[in-house]
PDB file of C-alpha atoms in Angstrom:
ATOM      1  CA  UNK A 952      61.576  -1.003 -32.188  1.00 91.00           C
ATOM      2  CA  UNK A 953      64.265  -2.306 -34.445  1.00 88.00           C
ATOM      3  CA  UNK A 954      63.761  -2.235 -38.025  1.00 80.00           C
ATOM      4  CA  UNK A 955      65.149  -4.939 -39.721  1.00 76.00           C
ATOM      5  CA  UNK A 956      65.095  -5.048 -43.676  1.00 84.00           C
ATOM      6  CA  UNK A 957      65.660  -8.632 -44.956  1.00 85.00           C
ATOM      7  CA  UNK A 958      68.490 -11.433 -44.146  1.00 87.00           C
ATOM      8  CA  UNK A 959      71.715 -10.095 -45.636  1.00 91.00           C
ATOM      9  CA  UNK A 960      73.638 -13.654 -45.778  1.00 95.00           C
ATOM     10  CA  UNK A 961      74.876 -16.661 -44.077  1.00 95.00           C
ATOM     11  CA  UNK A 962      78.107 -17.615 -43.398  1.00 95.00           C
ATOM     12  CA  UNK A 963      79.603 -21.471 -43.305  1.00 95.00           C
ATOM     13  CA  UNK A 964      82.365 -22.450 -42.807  1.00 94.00           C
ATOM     14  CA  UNK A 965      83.838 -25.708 -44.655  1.00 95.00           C
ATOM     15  CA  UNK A 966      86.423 -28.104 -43.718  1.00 94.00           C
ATOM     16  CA  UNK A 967      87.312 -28.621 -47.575  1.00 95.00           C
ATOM     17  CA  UNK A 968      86.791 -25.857 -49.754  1.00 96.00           C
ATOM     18  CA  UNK A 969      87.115 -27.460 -53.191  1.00 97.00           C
ATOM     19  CA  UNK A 970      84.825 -29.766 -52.271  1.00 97.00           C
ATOM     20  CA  UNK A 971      82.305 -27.459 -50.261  1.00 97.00           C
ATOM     21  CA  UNK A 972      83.158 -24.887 -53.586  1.00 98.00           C
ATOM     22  CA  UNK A 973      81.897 -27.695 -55.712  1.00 98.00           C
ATOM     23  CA  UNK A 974      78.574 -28.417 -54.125  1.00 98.00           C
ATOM     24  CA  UNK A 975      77.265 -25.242 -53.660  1.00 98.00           C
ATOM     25  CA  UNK A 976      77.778 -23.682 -57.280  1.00 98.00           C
ATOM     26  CA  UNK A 977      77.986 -27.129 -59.636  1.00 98.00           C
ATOM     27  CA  UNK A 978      75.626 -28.896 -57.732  1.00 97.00           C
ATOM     28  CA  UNK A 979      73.063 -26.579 -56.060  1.00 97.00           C
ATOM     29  CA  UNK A 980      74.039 -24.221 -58.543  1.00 97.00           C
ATOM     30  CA  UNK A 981      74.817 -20.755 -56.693  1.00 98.00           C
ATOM     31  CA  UNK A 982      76.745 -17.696 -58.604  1.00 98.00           C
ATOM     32  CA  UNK A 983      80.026 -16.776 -57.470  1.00 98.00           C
ATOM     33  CA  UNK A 984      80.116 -13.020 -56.855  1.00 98.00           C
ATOM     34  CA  UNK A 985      83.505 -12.757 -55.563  1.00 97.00           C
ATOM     35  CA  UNK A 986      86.532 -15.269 -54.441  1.00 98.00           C
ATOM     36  CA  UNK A 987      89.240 -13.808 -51.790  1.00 97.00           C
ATOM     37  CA  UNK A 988      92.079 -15.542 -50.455  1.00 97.00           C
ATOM     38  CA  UNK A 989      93.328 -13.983 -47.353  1.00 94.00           C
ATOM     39  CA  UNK A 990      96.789 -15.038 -47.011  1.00 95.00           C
ATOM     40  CA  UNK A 991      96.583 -13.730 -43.167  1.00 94.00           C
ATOM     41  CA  UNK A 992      94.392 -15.968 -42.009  1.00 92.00           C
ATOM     42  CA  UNK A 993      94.742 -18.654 -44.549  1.00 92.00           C
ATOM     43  CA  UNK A 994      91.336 -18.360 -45.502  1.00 94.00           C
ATOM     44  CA  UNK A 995      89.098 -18.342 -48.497  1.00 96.00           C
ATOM     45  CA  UNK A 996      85.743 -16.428 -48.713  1.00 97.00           C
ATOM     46  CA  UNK A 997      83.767 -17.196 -51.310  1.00 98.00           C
ATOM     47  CA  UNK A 998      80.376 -14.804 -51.968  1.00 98.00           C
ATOM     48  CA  UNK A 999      77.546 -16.754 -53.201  1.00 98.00           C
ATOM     49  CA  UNK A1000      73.972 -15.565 -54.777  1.00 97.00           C
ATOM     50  CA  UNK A1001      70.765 -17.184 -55.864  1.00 96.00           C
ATOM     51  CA  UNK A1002      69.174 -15.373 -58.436  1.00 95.00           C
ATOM     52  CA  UNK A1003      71.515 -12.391 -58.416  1.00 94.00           C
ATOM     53  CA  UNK A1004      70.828 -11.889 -54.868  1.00 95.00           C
ATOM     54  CA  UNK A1005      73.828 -12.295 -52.345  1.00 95.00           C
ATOM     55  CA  UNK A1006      72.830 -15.068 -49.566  1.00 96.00           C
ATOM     56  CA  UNK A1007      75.912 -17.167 -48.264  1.00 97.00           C
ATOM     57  CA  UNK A1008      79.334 -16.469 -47.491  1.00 97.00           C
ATOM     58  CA  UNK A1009      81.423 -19.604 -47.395  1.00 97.00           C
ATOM     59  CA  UNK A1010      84.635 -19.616 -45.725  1.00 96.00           C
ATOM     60  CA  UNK A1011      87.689 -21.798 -45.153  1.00 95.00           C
ATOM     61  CA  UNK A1012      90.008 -22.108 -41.994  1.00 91.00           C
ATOM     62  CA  UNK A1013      92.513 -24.118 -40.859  1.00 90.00           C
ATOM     63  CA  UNK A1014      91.363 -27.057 -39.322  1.00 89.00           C
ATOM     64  CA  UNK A1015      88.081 -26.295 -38.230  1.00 89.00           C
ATOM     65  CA  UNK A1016      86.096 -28.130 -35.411  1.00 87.00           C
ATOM     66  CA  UNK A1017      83.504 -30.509 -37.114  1.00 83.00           C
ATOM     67  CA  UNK A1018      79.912 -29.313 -36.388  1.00 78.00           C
ATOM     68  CA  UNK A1019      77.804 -31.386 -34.263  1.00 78.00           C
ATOM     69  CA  UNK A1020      74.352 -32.685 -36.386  1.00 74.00           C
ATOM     70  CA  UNK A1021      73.613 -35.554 -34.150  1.00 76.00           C
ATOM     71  CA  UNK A1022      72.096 -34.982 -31.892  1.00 81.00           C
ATOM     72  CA  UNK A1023      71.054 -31.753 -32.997  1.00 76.00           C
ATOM     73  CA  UNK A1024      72.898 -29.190 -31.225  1.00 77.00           C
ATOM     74  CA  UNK A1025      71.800 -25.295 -30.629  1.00 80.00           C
ATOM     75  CA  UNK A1026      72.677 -23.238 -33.281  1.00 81.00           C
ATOM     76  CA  UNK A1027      72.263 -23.036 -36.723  1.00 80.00           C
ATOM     77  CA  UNK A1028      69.859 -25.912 -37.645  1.00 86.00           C
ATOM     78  CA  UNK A1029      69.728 -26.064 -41.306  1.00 91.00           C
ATOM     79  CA  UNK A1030      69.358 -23.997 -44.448  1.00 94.00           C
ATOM     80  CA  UNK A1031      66.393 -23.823 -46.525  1.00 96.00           C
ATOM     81  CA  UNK A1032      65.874 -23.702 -50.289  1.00 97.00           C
ATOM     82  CA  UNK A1033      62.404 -22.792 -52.067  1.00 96.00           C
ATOM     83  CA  UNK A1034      62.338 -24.694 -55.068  1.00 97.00           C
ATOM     84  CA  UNK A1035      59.315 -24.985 -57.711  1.00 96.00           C
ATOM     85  CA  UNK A1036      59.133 -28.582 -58.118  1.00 97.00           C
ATOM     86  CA  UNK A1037      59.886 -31.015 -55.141  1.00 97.00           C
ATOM     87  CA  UNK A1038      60.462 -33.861 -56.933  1.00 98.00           C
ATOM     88  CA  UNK A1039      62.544 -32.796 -59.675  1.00 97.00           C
ATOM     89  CA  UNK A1040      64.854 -31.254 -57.435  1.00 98.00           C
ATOM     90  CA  UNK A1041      65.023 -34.609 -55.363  1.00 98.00           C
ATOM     91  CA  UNK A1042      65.810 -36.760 -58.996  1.00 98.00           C
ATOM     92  CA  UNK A1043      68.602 -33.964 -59.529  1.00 98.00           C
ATOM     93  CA  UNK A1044      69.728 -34.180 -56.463  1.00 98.00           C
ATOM     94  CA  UNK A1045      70.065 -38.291 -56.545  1.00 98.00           C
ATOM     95  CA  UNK A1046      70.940 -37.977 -59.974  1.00 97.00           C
ATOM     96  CA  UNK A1047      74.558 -36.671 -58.821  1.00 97.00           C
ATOM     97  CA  UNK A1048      75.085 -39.417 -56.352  1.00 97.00           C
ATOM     98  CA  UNK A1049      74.052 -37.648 -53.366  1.00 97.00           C
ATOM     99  CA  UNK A1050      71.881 -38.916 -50.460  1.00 97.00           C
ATOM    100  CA  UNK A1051      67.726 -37.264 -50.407  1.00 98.00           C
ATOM    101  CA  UNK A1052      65.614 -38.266 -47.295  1.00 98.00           C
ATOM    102  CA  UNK A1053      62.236 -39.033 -49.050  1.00 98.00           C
ATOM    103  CA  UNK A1054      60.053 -36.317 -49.660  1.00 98.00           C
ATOM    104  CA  UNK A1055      57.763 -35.464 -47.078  1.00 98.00           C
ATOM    105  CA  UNK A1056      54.616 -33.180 -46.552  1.00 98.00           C
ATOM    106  CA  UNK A1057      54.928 -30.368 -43.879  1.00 96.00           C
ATOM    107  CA  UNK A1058      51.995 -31.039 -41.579  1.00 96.00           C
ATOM    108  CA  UNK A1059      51.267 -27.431 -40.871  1.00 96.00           C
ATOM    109  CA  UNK A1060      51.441 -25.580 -44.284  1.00 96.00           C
ATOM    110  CA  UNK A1061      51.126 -29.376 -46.786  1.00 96.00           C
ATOM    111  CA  UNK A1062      54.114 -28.651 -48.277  1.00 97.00           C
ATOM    112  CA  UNK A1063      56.242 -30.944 -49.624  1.00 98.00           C
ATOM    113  CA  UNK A1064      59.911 -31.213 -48.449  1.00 97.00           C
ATOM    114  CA  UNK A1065      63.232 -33.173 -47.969  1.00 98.00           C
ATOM    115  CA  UNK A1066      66.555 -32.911 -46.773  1.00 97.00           C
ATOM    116  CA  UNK A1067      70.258 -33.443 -48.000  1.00 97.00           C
ATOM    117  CA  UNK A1068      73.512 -32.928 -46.386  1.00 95.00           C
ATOM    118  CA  UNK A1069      76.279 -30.468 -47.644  1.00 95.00           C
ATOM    119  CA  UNK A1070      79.839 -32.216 -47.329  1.00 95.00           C
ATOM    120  CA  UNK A1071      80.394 -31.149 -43.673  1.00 92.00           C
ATOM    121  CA  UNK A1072      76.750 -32.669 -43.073  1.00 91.00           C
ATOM    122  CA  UNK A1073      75.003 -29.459 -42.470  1.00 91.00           C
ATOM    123  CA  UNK A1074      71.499 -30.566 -43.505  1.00 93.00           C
ATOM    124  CA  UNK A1075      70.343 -28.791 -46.201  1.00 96.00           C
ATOM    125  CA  UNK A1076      66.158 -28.713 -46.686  1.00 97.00           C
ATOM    126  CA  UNK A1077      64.119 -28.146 -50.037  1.00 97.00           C
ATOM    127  CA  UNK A1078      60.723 -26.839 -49.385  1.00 97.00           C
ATOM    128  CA  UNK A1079      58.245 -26.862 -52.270  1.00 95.00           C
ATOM    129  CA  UNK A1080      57.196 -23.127 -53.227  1.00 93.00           C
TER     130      UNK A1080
END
Protein backbone atom coordinates (compact mmCIF):
# COMPACT_ATOMS: atom_id res chain seq x y z
CA UNK A 1 0.00 0.00 0.00
CA UNK A 2 1.00 3.57 -0.56
CA UNK A 3 2.47 5.44 2.16
CA UNK A 4 1.58 8.81 2.23
CA UNK A 5 3.25 11.25 4.85
CA UNK A 6 1.15 14.45 5.28
CA UNK A 7 -0.38 17.11 2.61
CA UNK A 8 2.60 18.93 1.14
CA UNK A 9 0.53 22.13 -0.21
CA UNK A 10 -2.18 23.53 -2.25
CA UNK A 11 -2.02 25.39 -5.13
CA UNK A 12 -4.60 28.40 -6.31
CA UNK A 13 -4.55 30.13 -8.73
CA UNK A 14 -5.78 33.96 -8.62
CA UNK A 15 -7.14 36.17 -11.18
CA UNK A 16 -5.49 39.30 -9.34
CA UNK A 17 -2.48 38.72 -7.53
CA UNK A 18 -2.10 41.93 -5.52
CA UNK A 19 -5.25 41.52 -4.38
CA UNK A 20 -5.26 37.61 -3.79
CA UNK A 21 -1.36 38.56 -2.28
CA UNK A 22 -3.16 40.85 0.08
CA UNK A 23 -5.73 38.55 1.56
CA UNK A 24 -3.88 35.70 2.23
CA UNK A 25 -0.79 37.26 4.20
CA UNK A 26 -2.44 40.84 5.60
CA UNK A 27 -5.62 39.48 6.15
CA UNK A 28 -5.49 35.73 6.99
CA UNK A 29 -2.10 36.37 7.86
CA UNK A 30 0.17 33.61 6.05
CA UNK A 31 4.23 33.98 5.83
CA UNK A 32 5.72 34.48 2.60
CA UNK A 33 8.51 31.93 2.11
CA UNK A 34 9.44 32.78 -1.30
CA UNK A 35 8.07 35.18 -4.31
CA UNK A 36 9.10 34.13 -8.10
CA UNK A 37 8.19 35.85 -11.12
CA UNK A 38 8.53 33.69 -14.09
CA UNK A 39 8.85 35.94 -16.93
CA UNK A 40 8.10 32.71 -19.29
CA UNK A 41 4.93 32.17 -18.38
CA UNK A 42 4.04 35.49 -16.98
CA UNK A 43 3.40 34.10 -13.78
CA UNK A 44 3.90 34.73 -10.13
CA UNK A 45 4.26 31.96 -7.45
CA UNK A 46 4.05 32.95 -4.26
CA UNK A 47 4.97 30.15 -1.27
CA UNK A 48 2.87 30.55 1.69
CA UNK A 49 3.17 28.92 5.42
CA UNK A 50 1.12 28.85 8.57
CA UNK A 51 3.13 28.50 11.44
CA UNK A 52 6.42 27.97 9.64
CA UNK A 53 4.97 25.14 7.85
CA UNK A 54 4.66 25.43 3.93
CA UNK A 55 0.79 24.85 2.88
CA UNK A 56 -0.31 26.93 -0.30
CA UNK A 57 1.22 27.85 -3.40
CA UNK A 58 -0.55 30.75 -5.03
CA UNK A 59 -0.08 31.44 -8.55
CA UNK A 60 -0.93 33.99 -11.23
CA UNK A 61 -1.71 33.48 -15.05
CA UNK A 62 -2.88 35.30 -17.68
CA UNK A 63 -6.38 35.49 -17.80
CA UNK A 64 -7.52 32.64 -16.03
CA UNK A 65 -11.03 30.96 -16.36
CA UNK A 66 -13.17 32.03 -13.27
CA UNK A 67 -13.91 28.98 -11.03
CA UNK A 68 -17.35 27.80 -10.82
CA UNK A 69 -18.77 28.04 -6.81
CA UNK A 70 -22.37 27.98 -7.70
CA UNK A 71 -23.51 25.46 -8.03
CA UNK A 72 -20.80 23.68 -6.53
CA UNK A 73 -18.83 22.06 -9.09
CA UNK A 74 -16.37 18.81 -8.67
CA UNK A 75 -13.19 19.67 -7.61
CA UNK A 76 -11.63 21.43 -5.05
CA UNK A 77 -14.46 22.42 -2.61
CA UNK A 78 -12.99 24.68 -0.12
CA UNK A 79 -10.05 25.17 2.20
CA UNK A 80 -10.11 24.77 5.80
CA UNK A 81 -8.52 26.72 8.65
CA UNK A 82 -8.32 25.43 12.44
CA UNK A 83 -8.53 28.35 14.46
CA UNK A 84 -8.73 28.53 18.47
CA UNK A 85 -11.52 30.81 18.89
CA UNK A 86 -14.53 30.83 16.39
CA UNK A 87 -15.80 33.91 17.13
CA UNK A 88 -12.91 36.05 17.34
CA UNK A 89 -11.79 35.00 14.12
CA UNK A 90 -15.36 35.81 12.65
CA UNK A 91 -15.16 39.71 14.44
CA UNK A 92 -11.60 39.86 12.66
CA UNK A 93 -12.72 38.71 9.81
CA UNK A 94 -15.87 41.37 9.62
CA UNK A 95 -13.74 43.73 11.20
CA UNK A 96 -11.81 44.17 7.70
CA UNK A 97 -14.94 44.57 5.70
CA UNK A 98 -15.25 41.16 4.52
CA UNK A 99 -18.41 38.99 4.28
CA UNK A 100 -18.70 35.78 7.38
CA UNK A 101 -21.71 33.36 6.95
CA UNK A 102 -22.84 33.10 10.66
CA UNK A 103 -21.21 30.71 12.70
CA UNK A 104 -22.56 27.43 12.75
CA UNK A 105 -22.16 24.09 14.78
CA UNK A 106 -20.98 20.97 12.78
CA UNK A 107 -23.68 18.41 13.51
CA UNK A 108 -21.37 15.46 13.58
CA UNK A 109 -18.27 16.54 15.67
CA UNK A 110 -20.33 20.14 17.56
CA UNK A 111 -17.93 22.20 16.27
CA UNK A 112 -18.36 25.50 15.54
CA UNK A 113 -17.69 26.88 12.00
CA UNK A 114 -18.22 29.51 9.18
CA UNK A 115 -17.27 30.38 5.88
CA UNK A 116 -15.73 33.40 3.88
CA UNK A 117 -14.79 33.83 0.36
CA UNK A 118 -11.18 34.60 -0.93
CA UNK A 119 -11.36 37.33 -3.82
CA UNK A 120 -11.93 34.76 -6.63
CA UNK A 121 -14.83 33.37 -4.26
CA UNK A 122 -13.18 30.18 -3.34
CA UNK A 123 -14.95 29.61 -0.01
CA UNK A 124 -12.75 29.60 2.62
CA UNK A 125 -14.07 27.63 6.11
CA UNK A 126 -12.89 28.26 9.84
CA UNK A 127 -13.43 25.30 11.98
CA UNK A 128 -13.10 25.76 15.74
CA UNK A 129 -10.06 23.58 17.14
Amino acid sequence: MLHLNKVHHIALICSNYEISKHFYTQILGLQIIQEVYRSDRESFKLDLAINDTYCIELFSFPNPPKRPSRPEATGLRHLAFEVNDIQKTRDYIVSNNLFAEEIRIDEYTDKRFFFINDPDDLPIEFYER
